[in-house]
PDB file of C-alpha atoms in Angstrom:
ATOM      1  CA  MET A 328      65.488 273.175 203.588  1.00 51.00           C
ATOM      2  CA  ALA A 329      63.258 270.216 203.123  1.00 51.00           C
ATOM      3  CA  LYS A 330      62.426 271.250 199.368  1.00 52.00           C
ATOM      4  CA  GLU A 331      66.155 271.885 198.563  1.00 53.00           C
ATOM      5  CA  ASP A 332      67.150 268.422 199.718  1.00 51.00           C
ATOM      6  CA  GLU A 333      64.326 267.086 197.576  1.00 49.00           C
ATOM      7  CA  LYS A 334      65.637 268.901 194.523  1.00 51.00           C
ATOM      8  CA  LYS A 335      69.102 267.790 195.474  1.00 52.00           C
ATOM      9  CA  GLU A 336      68.171 264.164 195.624  1.00 51.00           C
ATOM     10  CA  SER A 337      66.226 264.600 192.321  1.00 52.00           C
ATOM     11  CA  GLY A 338      69.327 265.792 190.603  1.00 56.00           C
ATOM     12  CA  ASP A 339      71.539 263.259 191.843  1.00 65.00           C
ATOM     13  CA  TRP A 340      69.104 260.783 190.624  1.00 65.00           C
ATOM     14  CA  LYS A 341      68.742 262.174 187.228  1.00 71.00           C
ATOM     15  CA  GLU A 342      72.515 262.629 186.994  1.00 69.00           C
ATOM     16  CA  PHE A 343      73.046 258.948 187.895  1.00 64.00           C
ATOM     17  CA  PHE A 344      70.773 258.057 185.188  1.00 68.00           C
ATOM     18  CA  TRP A 345      72.365 260.184 182.661  1.00 68.00           C
ATOM     19  CA  ASN A 346      75.579 262.410 183.516  1.00 72.00           C
ATOM     20  CA  PRO A 347      75.822 265.009 180.667  1.00 72.00           C
ATOM     21  CA  ARG A 348      79.363 266.084 182.099  1.00 69.00           C
ATOM     22  CA  THR A 349      81.038 262.523 181.955  1.00 72.00           C
ATOM     23  CA  HIS A 350      78.574 261.089 179.517  1.00 68.00           C
ATOM     24  CA  GLU A 351      77.741 258.024 181.779  1.00 74.00           C
ATOM     25  CA  LEU A 352      74.761 256.110 181.657  1.00 71.00           C
ATOM     26  CA  LEU A 353      73.730 254.365 184.880  1.00 71.00           C
ATOM     27  CA  GLY A 354      77.125 255.028 186.206  1.00 68.00           C
ATOM     28  CA  ARG A 355      79.020 253.541 183.094  1.00 74.00           C
ATOM     29  CA  THR A 356      80.473 255.000 179.898  1.00 80.00           C
ATOM     30  CA  ALA A 357      79.802 253.663 176.422  1.00 79.00           C
ATOM     31  CA  SER A 358      82.953 251.882 176.368  1.00 81.00           C
ATOM     32  CA  SER A 359      82.458 250.239 179.856  1.00 82.00           C
ATOM     33  CA  TRP A 360      78.914 249.159 178.698  1.00 84.00           C
ATOM     34  CA  GLY A 361      80.343 247.922 175.584  1.00 87.00           C
ATOM     35  CA  LEU A 362      83.155 245.729 177.445  1.00 88.00           C
ATOM     36  CA  ILE A 363      80.756 244.372 179.951  1.00 88.00           C
ATOM     37  CA  LEU A 364      78.079 243.446 177.056  1.00 90.00           C
ATOM     38  CA  LEU A 365      80.861 241.814 175.155  1.00 93.00           C
ATOM     39  CA  PHE A 366      81.949 239.906 178.080  1.00 93.00           C
ATOM     40  CA  TYR A 367      78.585 238.340 178.850  1.00 93.00           C
ATOM     41  CA  LEU A 368      77.898 237.816 175.061  1.00 94.00           C
ATOM     42  CA  VAL A 369      81.044 235.539 174.729  1.00 94.00           C
ATOM     43  CA  PHE A 370      80.449 233.925 178.475  1.00 95.00           C
ATOM     44  CA  TYR A 371      76.750 232.750 177.619  1.00 96.00           C
ATOM     45  CA  THR A 372      77.843 231.752 174.042  1.00 96.00           C
ATOM     46  CA  PHE A 373      80.438 229.709 175.449  1.00 96.00           C
ATOM     47  CA  LEU A 374      77.770 228.030 178.119  1.00 96.00           C
ATOM     48  CA  ALA A 375      75.352 227.465 175.345  1.00 97.00           C
ATOM     49  CA  GLY A 376      78.016 225.787 173.318  1.00 96.00           C
ATOM     50  CA  MET A 377      78.948 223.402 175.990  1.00 96.00           C
ATOM     51  CA  PHE A 378      75.488 222.594 176.775  1.00 96.00           C
ATOM     52  CA  CYS A 379      74.949 221.811 172.885  1.00 96.00           C
ATOM     53  CA  LEU A 380      78.112 219.920 172.751  1.00 96.00           C
ATOM     54  CA  THR A 381      77.045 217.891 176.121  1.00 95.00           C
ATOM     55  CA  MET A 382      73.555 217.052 174.510  1.00 94.00           C
ATOM     56  CA  TYR A 383      75.273 215.898 171.203  1.00 93.00           C
ATOM     57  CA  VAL A 384      77.651 213.559 172.838  1.00 91.00           C
ATOM     58  CA  MET A 385      74.983 212.119 174.922  1.00 88.00           C
ATOM     59  CA  LEU A 386      72.761 211.504 171.988  1.00 86.00           C
ATOM     60  CA  LEU A 387      75.493 209.673 170.365  1.00 84.00           C
ATOM     61  CA  THR A 388      75.343 206.961 173.104  1.00 82.00           C
ATOM     62  CA  LEU A 389      71.585 206.670 172.685  1.00 81.00           C
ATOM     63  CA  ASP A 390      69.802 203.927 170.373  1.00 78.00           C
ATOM     64  CA  ASP A 391      66.723 205.247 168.285  1.00 76.00           C
ATOM     65  CA  TYR A 392      65.266 201.742 168.756  1.00 75.00           C
ATOM     66  CA  LYS A 393      65.981 200.480 172.346  1.00 75.00           C
ATOM     67  CA  PRO A 394      66.447 202.444 175.482  1.00 73.00           C
ATOM     68  CA  THR A 395      69.957 202.476 176.851  1.00 72.00           C
ATOM     69  CA  TRP A 396      68.636 202.072 180.466  1.00 72.00           C
ATOM     70  CA  GLN A 397      65.147 200.533 181.269  1.00 66.00           C
ATOM     71  CA  ASP A 398      63.846 201.413 184.642  1.00 62.00           C
ATOM     72  CA  ARG A 399      60.897 199.273 184.452  1.00 57.00           C
ATOM     73  CA  LEU A 400      60.545 195.862 186.726  1.00 58.00           C
ATOM     74  CA  ALA A 401      61.681 192.707 184.970  1.00 59.00           C
ATOM     75  CA  THR A 402      58.647 191.172 185.895  1.00 69.00           C
ATOM     76  CA  PRO A 403      55.789 193.137 184.000  1.00 82.00           C
ATOM     77  CA  GLY A 404      52.585 194.309 185.408  1.00 84.00           C
ATOM     78  CA  MET A 405      49.182 193.536 184.213  1.00 90.00           C
ATOM     79  CA  MET A 406      46.120 195.315 183.422  1.00 92.00           C
ATOM     80  CA  ILE A 407      42.415 194.538 182.369  1.00 94.00           C
ATOM     81  CA  ARG A 408      40.067 195.720 179.770  1.00 94.00           C
ATOM     82  CA  PRO A 409      37.508 197.386 180.365  1.00 93.00           C
ATOM     83  CA  LYS A 410      39.168 199.053 183.404  1.00 85.00           C
ATOM     84  CA  GLY A 411      36.331 200.972 185.006  1.00 77.00           C
ATOM     85  CA  GLU A 412      37.034 203.445 187.621  1.00 78.00           C
ATOM     86  CA  ALA A 413      39.568 202.211 190.217  1.00 85.00           C
ATOM     87  CA  LEU A 414      39.445 198.814 188.737  1.00 90.00           C
ATOM     88  CA  GLU A 415      36.084 198.268 189.388  1.00 93.00           C
ATOM     89  CA  ILE A 416      33.453 196.890 187.160  1.00 94.00           C
ATOM     90  CA  THR A 417      29.965 197.268 188.404  1.00 95.00           C
ATOM     91  CA  TYR A 418      26.803 197.344 186.552  1.00 95.00           C
ATOM     92  CA  SER A 419      23.096 196.305 186.422  1.00 96.00           C
ATOM     93  CA  ILE A 420      21.772 193.672 184.004  1.00 95.00           C
ATOM     94  CA  ASP A 421      18.667 195.411 183.604  1.00 93.00           C
ATOM     95  CA  GLN A 422      19.853 198.899 182.875  1.00 94.00           C
ATOM     96  CA  THR A 423      21.629 199.035 179.394  1.00 94.00           C
ATOM     97  CA  GLU A 424      23.312 202.137 180.040  1.00 94.00           C
ATOM     98  CA  SER A 425      25.194 200.777 182.906  1.00 93.00           C
ATOM     99  CA  TRP A 426      27.042 197.935 180.854  1.00 95.00           C
ATOM    100  CA  ASP A 427      26.789 199.513 177.397  1.00 95.00           C
ATOM    101  CA  THR A 428      30.059 201.599 178.310  1.00 95.00           C
ATOM    102  CA  TYR A 429      31.950 198.462 178.798  1.00 96.00           C
ATOM    103  CA  VAL A 430      30.847 196.998 175.731  1.00 96.00           C
ATOM    104  CA  GLN A 431      31.678 199.806 173.741  1.00 96.00           C
ATOM    105  CA  ALA A 432      35.402 200.101 175.490  1.00 96.00           C
ATOM    106  CA  LEU A 433      36.019 196.269 174.481  1.00 96.00           C
ATOM    107  CA  GLU A 434      34.780 196.970 171.046  1.00 96.00           C
ATOM    108  CA  ASN A 435      37.122 199.796 170.560  1.00 96.00           C
ATOM    109  CA  PHE A 436      39.978 198.059 172.026  1.00 96.00           C
ATOM    110  CA  LEU A 437      39.715 195.126 170.041  1.00 96.00           C
ATOM    111  CA  ALA A 438      39.234 196.634 166.680  1.00 95.00           C
ATOM    112  CA  PRO A 439      42.763 196.430 165.688  1.00 95.00           C
ATOM    113  CA  TYR A 440      42.735 192.733 166.297  1.00 96.00           C
ATOM    114  CA  ASN A 441      40.034 192.133 163.518  1.00 96.00           C
ATOM    115  CA  ASN A 442      41.236 189.068 161.400  1.00 94.00           C
ATOM    116  CA  SER A 443      41.490 190.911 158.120  1.00 94.00           C
ATOM    117  CA  GLN A 444      43.620 193.869 159.687  1.00 95.00           C
ATOM    118  CA  GLN A 445      46.089 191.383 161.271  1.00 96.00           C
ATOM    119  CA  ALA A 446      46.352 189.445 158.250  1.00 94.00           C
ATOM    120  CA  MET A 447      47.289 192.709 156.394  1.00 94.00           C
ATOM    121  CA  ASN A 448      50.076 193.796 158.888  1.00 93.00           C
ATOM    122  CA  ASN A 449      51.337 190.772 160.553  1.00 95.00           C
ATOM    123  CA  ASP A 450      52.611 187.427 159.886  1.00 94.00           C
ATOM    124  CA  ASP A 451      51.193 184.092 160.564  1.00 94.00           C
ATOM    125  CA  CYS A 452      53.830 182.808 162.582  1.00 94.00           C
ATOM    126  CA  PRO A 453      54.703 179.095 164.079  1.00 93.00           C
ATOM    127  CA  GLN A 454      53.530 178.759 167.374  1.00 92.00           C
ATOM    128  CA  ASP A 455      55.084 177.722 170.585  1.00 91.00           C
ATOM    129  CA  LYS A 456      58.457 179.312 169.985  1.00 92.00           C
ATOM    130  CA  TYR A 457      60.079 182.669 170.174  1.00 94.00           C
ATOM    131  CA  PHE A 458      60.052 184.890 167.152  1.00 94.00           C
ATOM    132  CA  ILE A 459      63.554 186.023 167.329  1.00 93.00           C
ATOM    133  CA  GLN A 460      64.679 188.560 164.695  1.00 92.00           C
ATOM    134  CA  GLU A 461      68.278 189.381 165.341  1.00 87.00           C
ATOM    135  CA  ASP A 462      70.257 192.324 163.655  1.00 84.00           C
ATOM    136  CA  SER A 463      73.362 191.677 161.414  1.00 82.00           C
ATOM    137  CA  GLY A 464      75.906 193.326 163.436  1.00 77.00           C
ATOM    138  CA  GLU A 465      75.773 196.931 162.724  1.00 75.00           C
ATOM    139  CA  VAL A 466      72.957 196.292 160.064  1.00 80.00           C
ATOM    140  CA  ARG A 467      69.456 196.842 161.567  1.00 81.00           C
ATOM    141  CA  ASN A 468      66.842 194.327 161.040  1.00 82.00           C
ATOM    142  CA  ASN A 469      64.102 197.124 161.151  1.00 83.00           C
ATOM    143  CA  PRO A 470      61.312 197.629 160.856  1.00 88.00           C
ATOM    144  CA  LYS A 471      60.748 193.892 162.505  1.00 91.00           C
ATOM    145  CA  ARG A 472      57.836 191.709 161.727  1.00 93.00           C
ATOM    146  CA  SER A 473      55.132 190.960 164.271  1.00 95.00           C
ATOM    147  CA  CYS A 474      52.715 187.874 164.625  1.00 96.00           C
ATOM    148  CA  GLN A 475      49.135 187.894 164.202  1.00 96.00           C
ATOM    149  CA  PHE A 476      46.822 187.910 167.227  1.00 96.00           C
ATOM    150  CA  ASN A 477      43.379 187.166 165.762  1.00 96.00           C
ATOM    151  CA  ARG A 478      40.339 188.408 167.517  1.00 96.00           C
ATOM    152  CA  THR A 479      38.878 185.061 166.701  1.00 96.00           C
ATOM    153  CA  ILE A 480      41.179 183.287 169.312  1.00 96.00           C
ATOM    154  CA  LEU A 481      39.369 184.965 172.001  1.00 96.00           C
ATOM    155  CA  GLU A 482      36.202 183.044 170.942  1.00 95.00           C
ATOM    156  CA  ASP A 483      33.010 183.577 173.251  1.00 95.00           C
ATOM    157  CA  CYS A 484      34.924 186.960 174.486  1.00 96.00           C
ATOM    158  CA  SER A 485      35.682 188.349 170.869  1.00 96.00           C
ATOM    159  CA  GLY A 486      32.489 190.061 170.437  1.00 95.00           C
ATOM    160  CA  LEU A 487      31.808 188.540 167.353  1.00 95.00           C
ATOM    161  CA  THR A 488      29.557 185.832 168.582  1.00 93.00           C
ATOM    162  CA  ASP A 489      28.047 187.852 171.303  1.00 94.00           C
ATOM    163  CA  ARG A 490      28.136 191.572 170.844  1.00 95.00           C
ATOM    164  CA  THR A 491      27.583 192.247 174.387  1.00 96.00           C
ATOM    165  CA  TYR A 492      30.620 190.137 175.566  1.00 97.00           C
ATOM    166  CA  GLY A 493      28.268 188.477 178.031  1.00 96.00           C
ATOM    167  CA  TYR A 494      27.239 191.447 179.970  1.00 96.00           C
ATOM    168  CA  GLN A 495      23.893 191.393 179.202  1.00 95.00           C
ATOM    169  CA  ASP A 496      23.564 187.714 180.666  1.00 94.00           C
ATOM    170  CA  GLY A 497      25.612 188.678 183.737  1.00 94.00           C
ATOM    171  CA  LYS A 498      28.447 186.529 182.226  1.00 96.00           C
ATOM    172  CA  PRO A 499      31.016 189.526 181.443  1.00 96.00           C
ATOM    173  CA  CYS A 500      34.105 188.835 179.684  1.00 96.00           C
ATOM    174  CA  VAL A 501      37.592 190.636 180.862  1.00 97.00           C
ATOM    175  CA  LEU A 502      40.390 191.300 179.043  1.00 97.00           C
ATOM    176  CA  ILE A 503      44.173 190.478 180.461  1.00 96.00           C
ATOM    177  CA  LYS A 504      47.218 191.828 178.917  1.00 94.00           C
ATOM    178  CA  LEU A 505      50.753 191.979 180.107  1.00 91.00           C
ATOM    179  CA  ASN A 506      52.774 195.231 180.193  1.00 89.00           C
ATOM    180  CA  ARG A 507      55.335 195.313 177.600  1.00 89.00           C
ATOM    181  CA  VAL A 508      59.081 194.816 178.242  1.00 87.00           C
ATOM    182  CA  ILE A 509      61.664 195.082 175.566  1.00 87.00           C
ATOM    183  CA  GLY A 510      63.738 191.880 175.115  1.00 87.00           C
ATOM    184  CA  MET A 511      61.539 189.684 177.387  1.00 87.00           C
ATOM    185  CA  THR A 512      61.250 186.315 176.822  1.00 88.00           C
ATOM    186  CA  PRO A 513      58.859 184.918 179.393  1.00 87.00           C
ATOM    187  CA  GLY A 514      58.147 181.208 179.932  1.00 85.00           C
ATOM    188  CA  LYS A 515      59.371 178.438 182.191  1.00 83.00           C
ATOM    189  CA  ARG A 516      61.920 175.657 181.013  1.00 79.00           C
ATOM    190  CA  GLY A 517      60.477 172.321 181.706  1.00 73.00           C
ATOM    191  CA  GLU A 518      61.170 168.633 181.107  1.00 73.00           C
ATOM    192  CA  ASN A 519      62.876 167.816 177.865  1.00 76.00           C
ATOM    193  CA  ASN A 520      64.022 171.443 177.530  1.00 75.00           C
ATOM    194  CA  ASN A 521      60.672 172.709 176.467  1.00 83.00           C
ATOM    195  CA  ILE A 522      59.461 175.855 177.505  1.00 86.00           C
ATOM    196  CA  GLN A 523      55.989 176.431 179.061  1.00 88.00           C
ATOM    197  CA  ALA A 524      54.103 179.547 177.840  1.00 91.00           C
ATOM    198  CA  PRO A 525      53.040 181.913 180.805  1.00 91.00           C
ATOM    199  CA  PHE A 526      49.448 181.495 181.580  1.00 93.00           C
ATOM    200  CA  VAL A 527      46.945 183.327 183.514  1.00 94.00           C
ATOM    201  CA  THR A 528      44.846 181.993 186.262  1.00 94.00           C
ATOM    202  CA  CYS A 529      42.122 184.279 188.214  1.00 94.00           C
ATOM    203  CA  GLY A 530      40.406 183.464 191.623  1.00 92.00           C
ATOM    204  CA  ALA A 531      38.520 185.376 194.218  1.00 90.00           C
ATOM    205  CA  LYS A 532      40.041 186.905 197.322  1.00 83.00           C
ATOM    206  CA  LYS A 533      39.626 184.351 200.406  1.00 80.00           C
ATOM    207  CA  GLU A 534      36.546 186.373 201.784  1.00 78.00           C
ATOM    208  CA  ASP A 535      34.825 185.879 198.175  1.00 79.00           C
ATOM    209  CA  SER A 536      35.965 182.352 197.263  1.00 81.00           C
ATOM    210  CA  ASP A 537      32.478 180.854 197.190  1.00 83.00           C
ATOM    211  CA  SER A 538      31.107 183.708 194.954  1.00 89.00           C
ATOM    212  CA  ILE A 539      33.061 183.715 191.919  1.00 92.00           C
ATOM    213  CA  GLY A 540      31.652 180.541 190.259  1.00 90.00           C
ATOM    214  CA  GLU A 541      33.453 179.052 187.448  1.00 94.00           C
ATOM    215  CA  ILE A 542      35.648 180.821 185.046  1.00 95.00           C
ATOM    216  CA  ALA A 543      36.303 180.197 181.269  1.00 96.00           C
ATOM    217  CA  TYR A 544      39.672 181.324 179.651  1.00 97.00           C
ATOM    218  CA  PHE A 545      40.277 182.116 175.986  1.00 96.00           C
ATOM    219  CA  PRO A 546      42.411 180.894 174.613  1.00 93.00           C
ATOM    220  CA  PRO A 547      41.237 177.717 176.264  1.00 88.00           C
ATOM    221  CA  ASN A 548      44.745 177.441 178.277  1.00 88.00           C
ATOM    222  CA  GLY A 549      44.660 181.002 179.210  1.00 93.00           C
ATOM    223  CA  SER A 550      48.207 181.257 177.865  1.00 94.00           C
ATOM    224  CA  PHE A 551      50.327 184.071 176.056  1.00 95.00           C
ATOM    225  CA  ASN A 552      51.823 181.989 173.281  1.00 95.00           C
ATOM    226  CA  LEU A 553      55.859 182.275 173.179  1.00 94.00           C
ATOM    227  CA  MET A 554      55.506 183.642 169.318  1.00 95.00           C
ATOM    228  CA  TYR A 555      54.684 186.965 170.762  1.00 96.00           C
ATOM    229  CA  TYR A 556      58.080 187.400 172.380  1.00 94.00           C
ATOM    230  CA  PRO A 557      60.602 188.994 172.346  1.00 92.00           C
ATOM    231  CA  TYR A 558      59.190 192.527 172.116  1.00 93.00           C
ATOM    232  CA  TYR A 559      61.449 194.732 170.337  1.00 92.00           C
ATOM    233  CA  GLY A 560      59.924 198.115 171.114  1.00 89.00           C
ATOM    234  CA  LYS A 561      57.501 200.562 169.402  1.00 89.00           C
ATOM    235  CA  ARG A 562      59.682 202.126 166.711  1.00 88.00           C
ATOM    236  CA  ALA A 563      61.300 198.548 165.747  1.00 89.00           C
ATOM    237  CA  GLN A 564      58.173 196.503 166.085  1.00 92.00           C
ATOM    238  CA  VAL A 565      55.560 199.319 164.770  1.00 90.00           C
ATOM    239  CA  ASN A 566      52.751 196.690 163.978  1.00 92.00           C
ATOM    240  CA  TYR A 567      53.057 194.783 167.217  1.00 95.00           C
ATOM    241  CA  SER A 568      49.939 193.189 168.494  1.00 94.00           C
ATOM    242  CA  GLN A 569      49.997 192.560 172.443  1.00 94.00           C
ATOM    243  CA  PRO A 570      48.508 189.229 173.053  1.00 96.00           C
ATOM    244  CA  LEU A 571      45.466 188.925 175.207  1.00 97.00           C
ATOM    245  CA  VAL A 572      43.836 186.509 177.512  1.00 97.00           C
ATOM    246  CA  ALA A 573      40.049 186.618 177.926  1.00 97.00           C
ATOM    247  CA  VAL A 574      38.465 185.763 181.336  1.00 97.00           C
ATOM    248  CA  LYS A 575      34.667 184.899 181.353  1.00 97.00           C
ATOM    249  CA  PHE A 576      32.810 184.741 184.614  1.00 96.00           C
ATOM    250  CA  THR A 577      30.063 182.148 183.816  1.00 94.00           C
ATOM    251  CA  ASN A 578      28.069 181.830 186.959  1.00 93.00           C
ATOM    252  CA  ILE A 579      29.534 184.842 189.536  1.00 93.00           C
ATOM    253  CA  THR A 580      27.117 185.408 192.454  1.00 93.00           C
ATOM    254  CA  LEU A 581      24.817 188.437 191.736  1.00 94.00           C
ATOM    255  CA  ASN A 582      24.324 191.451 193.967  1.00 94.00           C
ATOM    256  CA  MET A 583      27.394 191.281 195.846  1.00 93.00           C
ATOM    257  CA  ASP A 584      31.082 192.735 195.492  1.00 93.00           C
ATOM    258  CA  VAL A 585      33.438 189.904 194.344  1.00 94.00           C
ATOM    259  CA  ASN A 586      37.369 190.921 194.811  1.00 93.00           C
ATOM    260  CA  VAL A 587      39.081 189.096 191.909  1.00 94.00           C
ATOM    261  CA  GLU A 588      42.871 188.642 191.461  1.00 93.00           C
ATOM    262  CA  CYS A 589      44.248 187.358 188.418  1.00 93.00           C
ATOM    263  CA  LYS A 590      47.980 186.573 187.974  1.00 91.00           C
ATOM    264  CA  ILE A 591      50.597 185.326 185.595  1.00 90.00           C
ATOM    265  CA  ASN A 592      52.084 181.815 186.135  1.00 88.00           C
ATOM    266  CA  SER A 593      55.398 180.336 184.802  1.00 78.00           C
ATOM    267  CA  LEU A 594      56.669 183.634 184.114  1.00 71.00           C
ATOM    268  CA  THR A 595      60.448 182.855 184.778  1.00 68.00           C
ATOM    269  CA  THR A 596      62.190 185.610 182.258  1.00 57.00           C
ATOM    270  CA  ASN A 597      65.395 185.714 180.277  1.00 55.00           C
ATOM    271  CA  ASN A 598      67.119 187.169 183.705  1.00 49.00           C
ATOM    272  CA  ASN A 599      65.538 184.006 185.751  1.00 49.00           C
ATOM    273  CA  THR A 600      63.394 186.731 187.697  1.00 51.00           C
ATOM    274  CA  GLN A 601      60.540 185.033 189.525  1.00 54.00           C
ATOM    275  CA  ILE A 602      57.494 186.673 190.742  1.00 55.00           C
ATOM    276  CA  SER A 603      57.610 187.876 194.450  1.00 55.00           C
ATOM    277  CA  GLU A 604      54.766 186.808 196.458  1.00 57.00           C
ATOM    278  CA  ARG A 605      55.239 190.115 198.506  1.00 60.00           C
ATOM    279  CA  ASP A 606      54.645 192.527 195.385  1.00 60.00           C
ATOM    280  CA  LYS A 607      51.093 193.176 195.007  1.00 64.00           C
ATOM    281  CA  PHE A 608      51.700 194.504 191.512  1.00 66.00           C
ATOM    282  CA  ALA A 609      54.203 192.388 189.568  1.00 75.00           C
ATOM    283  CA  GLY A 610      52.689 189.864 187.632  1.00 82.00           C
ATOM    284  CA  ARG A 611      49.213 190.236 188.916  1.00 88.00           C
ATOM    285  CA  VAL A 612      46.196 192.610 188.755  1.00 92.00           C
ATOM    286  CA  SER A 613      43.336 192.932 191.282  1.00 92.00           C
ATOM    287  CA  PHE A 614      39.712 194.273 190.622  1.00 93.00           C
ATOM    288  CA  LYS A 615      36.257 194.201 191.824  1.00 94.00           C
ATOM    289  CA  LEU A 616      33.205 192.688 189.954  1.00 94.00           C
ATOM    290  CA  ARG A 617      29.587 193.404 190.882  1.00 94.00           C
ATOM    291  CA  ILE A 618      26.821 192.628 189.067  1.00 95.00           C
ATOM    292  CA  ASN A 619      23.260 193.434 189.928  1.00 95.00           C
ATOM    293  CA  LYS A 620      19.926 192.153 189.040  1.00 91.00           C
ATOM    294  CA  ALA A 621      16.529 193.312 190.432  1.00 80.00           C
TER     295      ALA A 621
END
């Protein structure tokens, strides 16, 4: 009986797969399979068409040169170069290999700022005023021009007079840049309707206030000139050179951790946004600096 049941089940399974009497495959005739395949073909073609139409309509609303929606903070963040690991710059003066990586990182970062390359790609703009390049209605004023930021502006931290950027002497340079925000016109309007450019100040955390020593800024006032704003975006302003401020620690205490905080001042933006003192990331950057000497 068991063998007969097995043969019966095997026969039922084979008949379900292909029934020679009714010419059914997996329980359906050829016409039934044709109709169901036609249905799914039409159904998925309709869904694909709806998806393509939706994407097309959405793309019509996008601007190739400016994001329709910007989710970045109105107050930009700051970053340093060289970054090091976890925003720490630690090295020993006597060990060249410990600081040479920082020097090389600065050299690579500043290569596009060479005066010859800036003169070839960018304009010599009038300083202390915004470099506004408006479109003419529907006619795009693209590509937009950019202002020169020559490496020599950084003086002692340019790497031209001191190839080691002060690291060999225990007087390291750190470059500071603001994150890019499209359309931002930073600065604080003062007396006589003049606009004060945003500028950088650095200092040590309270516990390290006696260890940081004197700080030099390049350009001397540590400011981001107004001529580099507004920024119009990577596609519209292809040769844009982000302005920098160099900070040189001239007599920092050796053989100890010094926690440094740099922040931007006079950064009232075009939407009157002020830097919140509660926000630890907007308009400021903190890093640890340690210089060892035997």
